[in-house]
XYZ file of C-alpha atoms in Angstrom:
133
model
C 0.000 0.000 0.000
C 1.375 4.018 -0.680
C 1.177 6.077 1.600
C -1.758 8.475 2.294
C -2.949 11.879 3.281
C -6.429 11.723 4.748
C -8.623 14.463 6.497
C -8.878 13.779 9.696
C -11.803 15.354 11.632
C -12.599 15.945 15.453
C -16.042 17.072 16.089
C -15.850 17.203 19.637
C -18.889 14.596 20.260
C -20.984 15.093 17.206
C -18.924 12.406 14.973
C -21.650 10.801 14.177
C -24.134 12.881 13.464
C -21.590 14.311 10.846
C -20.143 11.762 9.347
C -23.665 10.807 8.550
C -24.829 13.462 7.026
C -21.145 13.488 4.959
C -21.922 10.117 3.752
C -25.802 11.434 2.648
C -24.332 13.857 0.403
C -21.280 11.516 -1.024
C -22.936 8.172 -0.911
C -20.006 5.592 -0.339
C -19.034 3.135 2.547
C -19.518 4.545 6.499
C -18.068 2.496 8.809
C -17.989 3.670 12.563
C -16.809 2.451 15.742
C -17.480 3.286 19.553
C -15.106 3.561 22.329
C -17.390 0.596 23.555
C -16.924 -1.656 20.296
C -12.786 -1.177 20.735
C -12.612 -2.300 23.917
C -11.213 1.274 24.692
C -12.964 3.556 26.684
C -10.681 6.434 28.341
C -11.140 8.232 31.088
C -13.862 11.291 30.679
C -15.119 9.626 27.643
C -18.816 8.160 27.116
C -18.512 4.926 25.490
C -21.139 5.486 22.612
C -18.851 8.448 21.125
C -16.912 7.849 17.982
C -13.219 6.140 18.295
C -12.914 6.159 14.629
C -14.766 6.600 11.141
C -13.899 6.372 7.997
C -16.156 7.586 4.347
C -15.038 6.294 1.410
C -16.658 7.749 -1.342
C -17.358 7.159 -4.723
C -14.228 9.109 -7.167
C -12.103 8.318 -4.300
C -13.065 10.791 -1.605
C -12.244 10.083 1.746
C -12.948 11.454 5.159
C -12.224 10.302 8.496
C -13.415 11.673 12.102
C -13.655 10.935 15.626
C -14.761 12.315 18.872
C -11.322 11.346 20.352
C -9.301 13.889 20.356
C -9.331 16.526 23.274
C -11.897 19.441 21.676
C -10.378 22.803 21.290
C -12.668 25.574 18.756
C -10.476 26.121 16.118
C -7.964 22.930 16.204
C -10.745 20.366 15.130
C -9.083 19.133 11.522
C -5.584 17.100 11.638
C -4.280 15.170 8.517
C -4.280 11.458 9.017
C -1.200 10.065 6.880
C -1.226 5.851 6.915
C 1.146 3.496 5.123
C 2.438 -0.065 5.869
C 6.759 0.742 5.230
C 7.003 1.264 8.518
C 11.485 2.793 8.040
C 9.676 5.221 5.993
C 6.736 6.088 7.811
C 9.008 6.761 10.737
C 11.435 8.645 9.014
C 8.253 10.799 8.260
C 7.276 10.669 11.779
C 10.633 11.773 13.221
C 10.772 14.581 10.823
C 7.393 15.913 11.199
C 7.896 15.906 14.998
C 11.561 17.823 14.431
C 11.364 20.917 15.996
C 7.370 19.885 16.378
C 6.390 18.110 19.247
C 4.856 14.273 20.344
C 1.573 15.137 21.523
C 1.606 10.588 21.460
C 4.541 8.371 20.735
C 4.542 6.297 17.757
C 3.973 2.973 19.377
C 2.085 -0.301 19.276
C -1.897 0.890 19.508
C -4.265 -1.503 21.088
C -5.627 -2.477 16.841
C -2.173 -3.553 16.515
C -0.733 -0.781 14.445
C 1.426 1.447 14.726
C 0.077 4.949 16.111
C 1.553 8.294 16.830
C 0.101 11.980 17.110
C 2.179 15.116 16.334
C 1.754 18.851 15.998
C 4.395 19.582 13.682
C 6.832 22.983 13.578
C 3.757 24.834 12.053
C 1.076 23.704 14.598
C -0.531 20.996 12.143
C -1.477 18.024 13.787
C -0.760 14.614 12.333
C -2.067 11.118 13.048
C 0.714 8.964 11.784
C -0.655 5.260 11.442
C 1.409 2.033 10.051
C -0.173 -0.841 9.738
C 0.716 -4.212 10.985
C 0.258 -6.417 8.360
């Protein structure tokens, strides 16, 4: 698989309300999962609130949000960038994070990937993600 550049979207507890009207307007697949369904709840979270979704369109739009990520006004989008070479998606990792900093280590995640989050030199937030297989 090449490596991607996704939207990423935090909506602060209204994922899924979004995300489904998203997928009204651009038709495609919808897949959504709670904190509940991963097994994953953390502390301060409800359980039925949006870990992860994903839209994948038709003409190859895609969109991805969660209620996951602490909600600040303003800081809600973050680019999502996923491969599966994981020398080269940590060379990207450990120069996005260079002069940036590690808001969460790129480490094992509990889907078995590879997950890190970043706010790079420019204040862009980044969900690095390598998969296993």
């Amino acid at each position: 698989m090449a490596a991607t550049i996704t939207p990423y979207i935090n909506f602060g507890g209204s994922a899924r309300e979004a995300m489904t009207f998203y997928h009204g307007i651009f038709g495609g697949d919808l897949e959504m999962q709670t904190f509940e369904q991963a097994g994953h709840v953390p502390d301060g979270v409800e359980g039925d609130k949006i870990m992860h979704s994903s839209l994948s369109g038709a003409e190859g739009l895609e969109l991805m949000a969660s209620d996951a990520m602490p909600f600040d006004a303003g800081d809600t989008v973050c680019i999502a960038l996923t491969g599966d070479d994981y020398p080269a998606m940590e060379a990207r990792w450990n120069r996005l994070v260079d002069g940036g900093e590690v808001l969460e280590p790129l480490a094992t995640a509990p889907w078995g990937d590879s997950f890190g989050m970043c706010r790079d030199r420019f204040g862009l937030r980044w969900l690095i993600n390598v998969s296993a297989s």
